[in-house]
PDB file of C-alpha atoms in Angstrom:
ATOM      1  CA  UNK A   1      21.716  42.986 -21.639  1.00 46.00           C
ATOM      2  CA  UNK A   2      20.124  41.118 -18.713  1.00 53.00           C
ATOM      3  CA  UNK A   3      22.675  39.613 -16.339  1.00 54.00           C
ATOM      4  CA  UNK A   4      22.388  35.935 -15.377  1.00 48.00           C
ATOM      5  CA  UNK A   5      22.027  35.340 -11.586  1.00 54.00           C
ATOM      6  CA  UNK A   6      22.947  32.182  -9.775  1.00 55.00           C
ATOM      7  CA  UNK A   7      19.889  30.107  -8.713  1.00 55.00           C
ATOM      8  CA  UNK A   8      18.855  30.561  -5.066  1.00 56.00           C
ATOM      9  CA  UNK A   9      19.585  27.168  -3.266  1.00 59.00           C
ATOM     10  CA  UNK A  10      16.703  27.832  -0.746  1.00 58.00           C
ATOM     11  CA  UNK A  11      14.261  28.262  -3.575  1.00 56.00           C
ATOM     12  CA  UNK A  12      15.528  25.055  -5.204  1.00 58.00           C
ATOM     13  CA  UNK A  13      15.221  23.192  -1.898  1.00 64.00           C
ATOM     14  CA  UNK A  14      11.595  24.480  -1.430  1.00 68.00           C
ATOM     15  CA  UNK A  15      10.673  23.241  -4.913  1.00 65.00           C
ATOM     16  CA  UNK A  16      12.118  19.846  -4.292  1.00 70.00           C
ATOM     17  CA  UNK A  17      10.162  19.624  -1.105  1.00 81.00           C
ATOM     18  CA  UNK A  18       6.897  20.594  -2.842  1.00 82.00           C
ATOM     19  CA  UNK A  19       7.536  17.966  -5.442  1.00 81.00           C
ATOM     20  CA  UNK A  20       8.214  15.389  -2.884  1.00 84.00           C
ATOM     21  CA  UNK A  21       5.133  16.258  -0.870  1.00 87.00           C
ATOM     22  CA  UNK A  22       2.922  16.087  -3.965  1.00 87.00           C
ATOM     23  CA  UNK A  23       4.462  12.647  -4.874  1.00 87.00           C
ATOM     24  CA  UNK A  24       3.839  11.437  -1.301  1.00 87.00           C
ATOM     25  CA  UNK A  25       0.263  12.714  -1.502  1.00 89.00           C
ATOM     26  CA  UNK A  26      -0.447  11.006  -4.781  1.00 90.00           C
ATOM     27  CA  UNK A  27       1.078   7.724  -3.454  1.00 90.00           C
ATOM     28  CA  UNK A  28      -0.950   7.917  -0.208  1.00 87.00           C
ATOM     29  CA  UNK A  29      -4.162   8.571  -2.159  1.00 88.00           C
ATOM     30  CA  UNK A  30      -3.423   5.609  -4.376  1.00 89.00           C
ATOM     31  CA  UNK A  31      -2.766   3.350  -1.486  1.00 86.00           C
ATOM     32  CA  UNK A  32      -5.815   4.373   0.444  1.00 87.00           C
ATOM     33  CA  UNK A  33      -8.263   4.207  -2.401  1.00 87.00           C
ATOM     34  CA  UNK A  34      -9.029   0.507  -2.131  1.00 87.00           C
ATOM     35  CA  UNK A  35      -9.782   0.988   1.602  1.00 87.00           C
ATOM     36  CA  UNK A  36     -12.016   3.961   0.881  1.00 88.00           C
ATOM     37  CA  UNK A  37     -13.944   1.853  -1.745  1.00 89.00           C
ATOM     38  CA  UNK A  38     -14.234  -1.028   0.717  1.00 88.00           C
ATOM     39  CA  UNK A  39     -15.704   1.200   3.407  1.00 88.00           C
ATOM     40  CA  UNK A  40     -18.217   2.657   0.888  1.00 89.00           C
ATOM     41  CA  UNK A  41     -19.226  -0.916  -0.338  1.00 86.00           C
ATOM     42  CA  UNK A  42     -19.652  -2.317   3.193  1.00 85.00           C
ATOM     43  CA  UNK A  43     -22.233   0.265   4.039  1.00 86.00           C
ATOM     44  CA  UNK A  44     -24.563  -0.674   1.233  1.00 84.00           C
ATOM     45  CA  UNK A  45     -27.367  -3.122   0.697  1.00 80.00           C
ATOM     46  CA  UNK A  46     -27.771  -5.383  -2.286  1.00 78.00           C
ATOM     47  CA  UNK A  47     -29.525  -2.722  -4.403  1.00 77.00           C
ATOM     48  CA  UNK A  48     -27.160  -0.014  -3.630  1.00 79.00           C
ATOM     49  CA  UNK A  49     -24.105  -2.275  -4.218  1.00 80.00           C
ATOM     50  CA  UNK A  50     -25.071  -2.987  -7.859  1.00 77.00           C
ATOM     51  CA  UNK A  51     -27.129   0.099  -8.859  1.00 81.00           C
ATOM     52  CA  UNK A  52     -25.534   3.099  -7.127  1.00 78.00           C
ATOM     53  CA  UNK A  53     -22.391   5.005  -7.625  1.00 79.00           C
ATOM     54  CA  UNK A  54     -19.515   2.852  -6.448  1.00 74.00           C
ATOM     55  CA  UNK A  55     -17.550   5.770  -5.098  1.00 78.00           C
ATOM     56  CA  UNK A  56     -20.202   7.234  -2.756  1.00 82.00           C
ATOM     57  CA  UNK A  57     -22.689   6.251  -0.117  1.00 80.00           C
ATOM     58  CA  UNK A  58     -26.190   4.905  -0.876  1.00 80.00           C
ATOM     59  CA  UNK A  59     -27.918   4.444   2.448  1.00 78.00           C
ATOM     60  CA  UNK A  60     -26.407   3.129   5.578  1.00 83.00           C
ATOM     61  CA  UNK A  61     -26.707  -0.587   6.076  1.00 81.00           C
ATOM     62  CA  UNK A  62     -23.377  -1.372   7.675  1.00 86.00           C
ATOM     63  CA  UNK A  63     -24.995  -2.557  11.018  1.00 89.00           C
ATOM     64  CA  UNK A  64     -27.264  -4.969   9.037  1.00 86.00           C
ATOM     65  CA  UNK A  65     -24.201  -6.316   7.003  1.00 85.00           C
ATOM     66  CA  UNK A  66     -22.285  -6.808  10.200  1.00 88.00           C
ATOM     67  CA  UNK A  67     -25.181  -8.687  11.911  1.00 88.00           C
ATOM     68  CA  UNK A  68     -25.386 -11.021   8.784  1.00 87.00           C
ATOM     69  CA  UNK A  69     -21.557 -11.590   8.837  1.00 89.00           C
ATOM     70  CA  UNK A  70     -21.684 -12.758  12.400  1.00 90.00           C
ATOM     71  CA  UNK A  71     -24.762 -14.904  12.220  1.00 88.00           C
ATOM     72  CA  UNK A  72     -24.339 -16.386   8.781  1.00 85.00           C
ATOM     73  CA  UNK A  73     -23.707 -20.087   8.659  1.00 83.00           C
ATOM     74  CA  UNK A  74     -24.000 -20.316  12.608  1.00 86.00           C
ATOM     75  CA  UNK A  75     -21.367 -17.622  12.988  1.00 85.00           C
ATOM     76  CA  UNK A  76     -18.540 -19.490  11.216  1.00 91.00           C
ATOM     77  CA  UNK A  77     -16.878 -16.030  10.560  1.00 92.00           C
ATOM     78  CA  UNK A  78     -16.065 -15.697  14.245  1.00 92.00           C
ATOM     79  CA  UNK A  79     -14.471 -19.151  14.044  1.00 93.00           C
ATOM     80  CA  UNK A  80     -12.286 -18.050  11.157  1.00 93.00           C
ATOM     81  CA  UNK A  81     -11.323 -15.007  13.018  1.00 93.00           C
ATOM     82  CA  UNK A  82     -10.178 -17.047  16.080  1.00 94.00           C
ATOM     83  CA  UNK A  83      -8.212 -19.371  13.762  1.00 93.00           C
ATOM     84  CA  UNK A  84      -6.504 -16.391  12.086  1.00 93.00           C
ATOM     85  CA  UNK A  85      -5.571 -14.970  15.500  1.00 94.00           C
ATOM     86  CA  UNK A  86      -4.226 -18.417  16.588  1.00 93.00           C
ATOM     87  CA  UNK A  87      -2.129 -18.970  13.619  1.00 94.00           C
ATOM     88  CA  UNK A  88      -0.846 -15.356  13.184  1.00 92.00           C
ATOM     89  CA  UNK A  89      -0.550 -14.596  16.976  1.00 91.00           C
ATOM     90  CA  UNK A  90       0.879 -17.757  18.298  1.00 93.00           C
ATOM     91  CA  UNK A  91       2.851 -18.636  15.179  1.00 92.00           C
ATOM     92  CA  UNK A  92       4.456 -15.153  14.926  1.00 92.00           C
ATOM     93  CA  UNK A  93       5.264 -14.981  18.605  1.00 93.00           C
ATOM     94  CA  UNK A  94       7.003 -18.276  18.591  1.00 93.00           C
ATOM     95  CA  UNK A  95       8.677 -17.566  15.208  1.00 93.00           C
ATOM     96  CA  UNK A  96       9.897 -14.233  16.588  1.00 93.00           C
ATOM     97  CA  UNK A  97      11.518 -15.872  19.672  1.00 94.00           C
ATOM     98  CA  UNK A  98      13.275 -18.540  17.452  1.00 94.00           C
ATOM     99  CA  UNK A  99      14.449 -15.789  14.935  1.00 93.00           C
ATOM    100  CA  UNK A 100      15.878 -13.631  17.656  1.00 93.00           C
ATOM    101  CA  UNK A 101      17.701 -16.547  19.242  1.00 93.00           C
ATOM    102  CA  UNK A 102      19.012 -17.736  15.811  1.00 92.00           C
ATOM    103  CA  UNK A 103      20.035 -14.243  14.753  1.00 92.00           C
ATOM    104  CA  UNK A 104      21.774 -13.658  18.001  1.00 92.00           C
ATOM    105  CA  UNK A 105      23.685 -16.928  17.666  1.00 91.00           C
ATOM    106  CA  UNK A 106      24.731 -16.092  14.102  1.00 91.00           C
ATOM    107  CA  UNK A 107      25.793 -12.626  15.009  1.00 90.00           C
ATOM    108  CA  UNK A 108      27.621 -13.177  18.404  1.00 89.00           C
ATOM    109  CA  UNK A 109      28.981 -16.720  18.311  1.00 89.00           C
ATOM    110  CA  UNK A 110      31.776 -18.184  16.189  1.00 86.00           C
ATOM    111  CA  UNK A 111      31.367 -21.774  15.268  1.00 86.00           C
ATOM    112  CA  UNK A 112      32.307 -23.982  12.366  1.00 89.00           C
ATOM    113  CA  UNK A 113      30.156 -23.535   9.352  1.00 87.00           C
ATOM    114  CA  UNK A 114      28.753 -20.226  10.381  1.00 87.00           C
ATOM    115  CA  UNK A 115      29.167 -18.646   7.024  1.00 87.00           C
ATOM    116  CA  UNK A 116      27.505 -21.632   5.313  1.00 90.00           C
ATOM    117  CA  UNK A 117      24.551 -21.513   7.734  1.00 90.00           C
ATOM    118  CA  UNK A 118      24.083 -17.764   7.101  1.00 89.00           C
ATOM    119  CA  UNK A 119      24.361 -18.327   3.374  1.00 90.00           C
ATOM    120  CA  UNK A 120      21.630 -20.976   3.668  1.00 90.00           C
ATOM    121  CA  UNK A 121      19.454 -18.598   5.551  1.00 89.00           C
ATOM    122  CA  UNK A 122      19.801 -15.881   2.938  1.00 87.00           C
ATOM    123  CA  UNK A 123      19.288 -18.292   0.094  1.00 87.00           C
ATOM    124  CA  UNK A 124      16.153 -19.909   1.662  1.00 86.00           C
ATOM    125  CA  UNK A 125      14.202 -16.640   2.064  1.00 79.00           C
ATOM    126  CA  UNK A 126      14.814 -15.947  -1.640  1.00 81.00           C
ATOM    127  CA  UNK A 127      12.791 -19.082  -2.506  1.00 83.00           C
ATOM    128  CA  UNK A 128       9.063 -18.167  -3.077  1.00 82.00           C
ATOM    129  CA  UNK A 129       6.815 -19.697  -0.484  1.00 80.00           C
ATOM    130  CA  UNK A 130       4.629 -21.140  -3.208  1.00 80.00           C
ATOM    131  CA  UNK A 131       7.468 -23.586  -4.186  1.00 84.00           C
ATOM    132  CA  UNK A 132       7.605 -24.821  -0.622  1.00 86.00           C
ATOM    133  CA  UNK A 133       3.854 -25.401  -0.189  1.00 88.00           C
ATOM    134  CA  UNK A 134       3.608 -28.661  -2.047  1.00 88.00           C
ATOM    135  CA  UNK A 135       6.567 -30.226  -0.162  1.00 89.00           C
ATOM    136  CA  UNK A 136       5.121 -29.009   3.150  1.00 90.00           C
ATOM    137  CA  UNK A 137       1.734 -30.661   2.102  1.00 91.00           C
ATOM    138  CA  UNK A 138       3.408 -33.969   1.310  1.00 92.00           C
ATOM    139  CA  UNK A 139       5.453 -33.907   4.521  1.00 91.00           C
ATOM    140  CA  UNK A 140       2.337 -33.128   6.671  1.00 91.00           C
ATOM    141  CA  UNK A 141       0.226 -35.758   4.851  1.00 91.00           C
ATOM    142  CA  UNK A 142       2.789 -38.368   5.659  1.00 92.00           C
ATOM    143  CA  UNK A 143       2.897 -37.618   9.275  1.00 91.00           C
ATOM    144  CA  UNK A 144      -0.976 -36.994   9.550  1.00 89.00           C
ATOM    145  CA  UNK A 145      -1.008 -33.317  10.208  1.00 89.00           C
ATOM    146  CA  UNK A 146      -2.979 -32.214   7.202  1.00 90.00           C
ATOM    147  CA  UNK A 147      -6.132 -30.310   8.155  1.00 89.00           C
ATOM    148  CA  UNK A 148      -4.856 -29.491  11.721  1.00 90.00           C
ATOM    149  CA  UNK A 149      -3.656 -26.235  13.254  1.00 90.00           C
ATOM    150  CA  UNK A 150      -0.176 -27.635  13.317  1.00 92.00           C
ATOM    151  CA  UNK A 151      -0.034 -27.515   9.569  1.00 91.00           C
ATOM    152  CA  UNK A 152      -0.212 -23.773   9.874  1.00 91.00           C
ATOM    153  CA  UNK A 153       1.690 -23.205  13.114  1.00 91.00           C
ATOM    154  CA  UNK A 154       4.829 -25.129  12.289  1.00 92.00           C
ATOM    155  CA  UNK A 155       5.627 -23.289   9.084  1.00 90.00           C
ATOM    156  CA  UNK A 156       5.015 -19.988  10.920  1.00 89.00           C
ATOM    157  CA  UNK A 157       7.692 -20.893  13.393  1.00 90.00           C
ATOM    158  CA  UNK A 158      10.422 -20.831  10.821  1.00 87.00           C
ATOM    159  CA  UNK A 159      10.949 -17.590   8.888  1.00 88.00           C
ATOM    160  CA  UNK A 160      14.488 -17.199   7.320  1.00 89.00           C
ATOM    161  CA  UNK A 161      13.833 -13.503   6.610  1.00 89.00           C
ATOM    162  CA  UNK A 162      13.121 -12.846  10.280  1.00 90.00           C
ATOM    163  CA  UNK A 163      16.391 -14.589  11.208  1.00 92.00           C
ATOM    164  CA  UNK A 164      18.227 -12.408   8.804  1.00 90.00           C
ATOM    165  CA  UNK A 165      16.606  -9.237  10.326  1.00 89.00           C
ATOM    166  CA  UNK A 166      17.463 -10.443  13.863  1.00 90.00           C
ATOM    167  CA  UNK A 167      21.056 -10.952  12.897  1.00 91.00           C
ATOM    168  CA  UNK A 168      21.431  -7.499  11.392  1.00 89.00           C
ATOM    169  CA  UNK A 169      19.738  -5.912  14.489  1.00 88.00           C
ATOM    170  CA  UNK A 170      21.877  -7.791  16.823  1.00 89.00           C
ATOM    171  CA  UNK A 171      25.053  -6.673  15.242  1.00 88.00           C
ATOM    172  CA  UNK A 172      23.882  -3.080  15.457  1.00 85.00           C
ATOM    173  CA  UNK A 173      22.637  -3.060  19.047  1.00 86.00           C
ATOM    174  CA  UNK A 174      24.340  -5.883  21.074  1.00 88.00           C
ATOM    175  CA  UNK A 175      28.076  -4.950  21.840  1.00 88.00           C
ATOM    176  CA  UNK A 176      30.524  -7.777  22.566  1.00 88.00           C
ATOM    177  CA  UNK A 177      31.786  -5.905  25.601  1.00 89.00           C
ATOM    178  CA  UNK A 178      28.438  -6.150  27.272  1.00 88.00           C
ATOM    179  CA  UNK A 179      28.100  -9.855  26.716  1.00 89.00           C
ATOM    180  CA  UNK A 180      31.729 -10.420  27.990  1.00 90.00           C
ATOM    181  CA  UNK A 181      30.977  -8.398  31.151  1.00 90.00           C
ATOM    182  CA  UNK A 182      27.879 -10.444  31.793  1.00 89.00           C
ATOM    183  CA  UNK A 183      29.948 -13.666  31.412  1.00 90.00           C
ATOM    184  CA  UNK A 184      32.604 -12.500  33.752  1.00 89.00           C
ATOM    185  CA  UNK A 185      29.922 -11.803  36.343  1.00 86.00           C
ATOM    186  CA  UNK A 186      28.893 -15.455  36.037  1.00 87.00           C
ATOM    187  CA  UNK A 187      25.800 -15.178  34.007  1.00 85.00           C
ATOM    188  CA  UNK A 188      25.077 -18.245  31.731  1.00 87.00           C
ATOM    189  CA  UNK A 189      24.153 -18.009  28.146  1.00 87.00           C
ATOM    190  CA  UNK A 190      20.424 -18.546  28.616  1.00 89.00           C
ATOM    191  CA  UNK A 191      20.278 -15.864  31.225  1.00 90.00           C
ATOM    192  CA  UNK A 192      22.181 -13.479  28.993  1.00 90.00           C
ATOM    193  CA  UNK A 193      19.832 -14.103  26.194  1.00 91.00           C
ATOM    194  CA  UNK A 194      16.629 -13.712  28.198  1.00 90.00           C
ATOM    195  CA  UNK A 195      17.663 -11.103  30.695  1.00 89.00           C
ATOM    196  CA  UNK A 196      19.930  -8.909  28.419  1.00 90.00           C
ATOM    197  CA  UNK A 197      19.687  -9.617  24.763  1.00 90.00           C
ATOM    198  CA  UNK A 198      15.864  -9.797  24.581  1.00 89.00           C
ATOM    199  CA  UNK A 199      15.381  -6.538  26.412  1.00 88.00           C
ATOM    200  CA  UNK A 200      17.863  -4.680  24.158  1.00 87.00           C
ATOM    201  CA  UNK A 201      16.149  -6.096  21.041  1.00 87.00           C
ATOM    202  CA  UNK A 202      12.683  -5.052  21.922  1.00 85.00           C
ATOM    203  CA  UNK A 203      12.368  -2.778  18.974  1.00 84.00           C
ATOM    204  CA  UNK A 204      13.922  -5.272  16.563  1.00 85.00           C
ATOM    205  CA  UNK A 205      11.676  -8.036  17.887  1.00 88.00           C
ATOM    206  CA  UNK A 206       8.625  -5.947  17.474  1.00 88.00           C
ATOM    207  CA  UNK A 207       9.498  -5.281  14.010  1.00 86.00           C
ATOM    208  CA  UNK A 208      10.014  -9.010  13.298  1.00 89.00           C
ATOM    209  CA  UNK A 209       6.814  -9.986  15.072  1.00 91.00           C
ATOM    210  CA  UNK A 210       4.729  -7.301  13.148  1.00 88.00           C
ATOM    211  CA  UNK A 211       6.054  -8.353   9.740  1.00 87.00           C
ATOM    212  CA  UNK A 212       5.507 -12.149  10.612  1.00 90.00           C
ATOM    213  CA  UNK A 213       1.931 -11.296  11.889  1.00 91.00           C
ATOM    214  CA  UNK A 214       0.905  -9.525   8.749  1.00 89.00           C
ATOM    215  CA  UNK A 215       2.443 -12.206   6.471  1.00 90.00           C
ATOM    216  CA  UNK A 216       0.649 -14.998   8.337  1.00 91.00           C
ATOM    217  CA  UNK A 217      -2.571 -13.062   8.565  1.00 92.00           C
ATOM    218  CA  UNK A 218      -2.699 -12.536   4.850  1.00 89.00           C
ATOM    219  CA  UNK A 219      -1.461 -15.923   3.950  1.00 89.00           C
ATOM    220  CA  UNK A 220      -3.690 -17.757   1.385  1.00 90.00           C
ATOM    221  CA  UNK A 221      -1.921 -20.427  -0.667  1.00 89.00           C
ATOM    222  CA  UNK A 222      -0.596 -22.446   2.321  1.00 90.00           C
ATOM    223  CA  UNK A 223      -3.949 -22.587   4.231  1.00 91.00           C
ATOM    224  CA  UNK A 224      -5.687 -23.402   0.865  1.00 90.00           C
ATOM    225  CA  UNK A 225      -3.437 -26.438   0.473  1.00 90.00           C
ATOM    226  CA  UNK A 226      -3.153 -27.866   4.046  1.00 91.00           C
ATOM    227  CA  UNK A 227      -6.592 -27.004   5.478  1.00 90.00           C
ATOM    228  CA  UNK A 228      -9.676 -28.949   4.303  1.00 87.00           C
ATOM    229  CA  UNK A 229     -12.424 -28.548   6.931  1.00 84.00           C
ATOM    230  CA  UNK A 230     -13.964 -25.092   7.238  1.00 86.00           C
ATOM    231  CA  UNK A 231     -13.700 -25.107  10.966  1.00 88.00           C
ATOM    232  CA  UNK A 232      -9.868 -24.753  10.614  1.00 90.00           C
ATOM    233  CA  UNK A 233      -9.926 -22.150   7.789  1.00 92.00           C
ATOM    234  CA  UNK A 234      -8.423 -18.592   8.126  1.00 92.00           C
ATOM    235  CA  UNK A 235     -10.389 -15.494   7.333  1.00 91.00           C
ATOM    236  CA  UNK A 236      -8.897 -15.131   3.894  1.00 90.00           C
ATOM    237  CA  UNK A 237      -9.709 -18.738   2.953  1.00 91.00           C
ATOM    238  CA  UNK A 238     -13.317 -18.368   4.353  1.00 90.00           C
ATOM    239  CA  UNK A 239     -14.002 -15.119   2.449  1.00 90.00           C
ATOM    240  CA  UNK A 240     -12.578 -16.723  -0.731  1.00 88.00           C
ATOM    241  CA  UNK A 241     -15.101 -19.656  -0.216  1.00 86.00           C
ATOM    242  CA  UNK A 242     -17.844 -17.119   0.136  1.00 86.00           C
ATOM    243  CA  UNK A 243     -16.982 -15.441  -3.190  1.00 80.00           C
ATOM    244  CA  UNK A 244     -18.118 -18.456  -4.991  1.00 74.00           C
ATOM    245  CA  UNK A 245     -21.568 -18.000  -3.765  1.00 70.00           C
ATOM    246  CA  UNK A 246     -23.777 -15.248  -5.338  1.00 61.00           C
ATOM    247  CA  UNK A 247     -27.166 -15.604  -3.373  1.00 55.00           C
ATOM    248  CA  UNK A 248     -27.945 -18.179  -0.748  1.00 56.00           C
ATOM    249  CA  UNK A 249     -31.074 -18.346   1.446  1.00 55.00           C
ATOM    250  CA  UNK A 250     -32.046 -14.802   0.506  1.00 57.00           C
ATOM    251  CA  UNK A 251     -28.672 -13.314   1.687  1.00 63.00           C
ATOM    252  CA  UNK A 252     -26.417 -11.491  -0.652  1.00 67.00           C
ATOM    253  CA  UNK A 253     -23.168 -13.271   0.003  1.00 81.00           C
ATOM    254  CA  UNK A 254     -21.185 -10.476  -1.925  1.00 83.00           C
ATOM    255  CA  UNK A 255     -22.092  -7.888   0.762  1.00 83.00           C
ATOM    256  CA  UNK A 256     -20.891 -10.455   3.344  1.00 86.00           C
ATOM    257  CA  UNK A 257     -17.619 -10.892   1.580  1.00 88.00           C
ATOM    258  CA  UNK A 258     -16.994  -7.054   1.396  1.00 88.00           C
ATOM    259  CA  UNK A 259     -17.995  -6.472   5.045  1.00 89.00           C
ATOM    260  CA  UNK A 260     -15.867  -9.431   6.190  1.00 90.00           C
ATOM    261  CA  UNK A 261     -12.892  -8.067   4.030  1.00 90.00           C
ATOM    262  CA  UNK A 262     -13.315  -4.710   5.845  1.00 90.00           C
ATOM    263  CA  UNK A 263     -13.322  -6.499   9.264  1.00 91.00           C
ATOM    264  CA  UNK A 264     -10.297  -8.457   8.352  1.00 90.00           C
ATOM    265  CA  UNK A 265      -8.003  -5.448   8.036  1.00 89.00           C
ATOM    266  CA  UNK A 266      -9.137  -3.912  11.439  1.00 89.00           C
ATOM    267  CA  UNK A 267      -6.727  -6.300  13.525  1.00 88.00           C
ATOM    268  CA  UNK A 268      -3.800  -5.189  11.442  1.00 86.00           C
ATOM    269  CA  UNK A 269      -4.637  -1.637  11.782  1.00 85.00           C
ATOM    270  CA  UNK A 270      -4.938  -2.016  15.568  1.00 87.00           C
ATOM    271  CA  UNK A 271      -1.665  -3.840  15.648  1.00 84.00           C
ATOM    272  CA  UNK A 272       0.191  -0.995  13.775  1.00 81.00           C
ATOM    273  CA  UNK A 273      -1.319   1.628  16.124  1.00 82.00           C
ATOM    274  CA  UNK A 274      -0.584  -0.518  19.313  1.00 81.00           C
ATOM    275  CA  UNK A 275       3.095  -1.041  18.306  1.00 77.00           C
ATOM    276  CA  UNK A 276       3.713   2.463  17.142  1.00 74.00           C
ATOM    277  CA  UNK A 277       5.906   3.351  20.007  1.00 72.00           C
ATOM    278  CA  UNK A 278       8.391   0.665  19.211  1.00 70.00           C
ATOM    279  CA  UNK A 279       8.751   1.942  15.705  1.00 59.00           C
ATOM    280  CA  UNK A 280       9.190   5.514  17.066  1.00 58.00           C
ATOM    281  CA  UNK A 281      11.899   4.078  19.498  1.00 56.00           C
ATOM    282  CA  UNK A 282      13.638   2.471  16.513  1.00 50.00           C
ATOM    283  CA  UNK A 283      13.621   5.777  14.539  1.00 46.00           C
ATOM    284  CA  UNK A 284      14.989   7.724  17.525  1.00 47.00           C
ATOM    285  CA  UNK A 285      17.715   5.126  18.112  1.00 46.00           C
ATOM    286  CA  UNK A 286      18.841   5.503  14.516  1.00 42.00           C
ATOM    287  CA  UNK A 287      18.829   9.223  14.779  1.00 43.00           C
ATOM    288  CA  UNK A 288      20.987   9.124  17.929  1.00 40.00           C
ATOM    289  CA  UNK A 289      23.524   6.910  16.297  1.00 44.00           C
TER     290      UNK A 289
END
């Protein structure tokens, strides 16, 4: 008779690692496939787009498509790009500062109604943004802010989920003893926040800013509701408008939409690479703890 042996733990661990790597590879391929298809489609002309294999190149017309995107309709694409940077950049930066200040206040100050305020913050970010769009439109319409940049910037400044993240990060990184020592040395609350707290929350602030930037950059329903004139549109709203046109003045608008969509993801990719060191710092901090 053959004797049964105990399974080798090392072999089981290697098998689990291989299974995990295969799963991650499949998930990565699934996530990157739309980007791959978009890159392929942006390099084709009208004939290649409709008559060639959609998963492989058919000529190289990317530069022609880029030129048409930047010159079509008097270069309105560049205006939409500038608007998107304005809404996502300025709005997310201001929203991050407000979220860090609010999260720090909720985490390190004791005041009446603190629990109720935090409960309201948690409950508010559970409400879908689509349900708030109509009330925002009615409010901005009443005060005359519809079809102005303020109709996009003001909602970007208030993000309950960013406040929640800031509170959690403050509790993990800002000790009470440090704040008390600063107060004993005579530092005021504003100086403590701007000189000590913000510097210690660089990684958390970068995370909050990046999430807010991506969320605002990809926003669609809110700008569709509060922005009317195309000079104030975002990239997503402008490209959506182009999708309603098939062929105009001899230009294949479908190719413009695909090329514009490819260009619209470049800023987010650059943002991720530029802020990579902050993510790395956060991972290292977690490992040290």
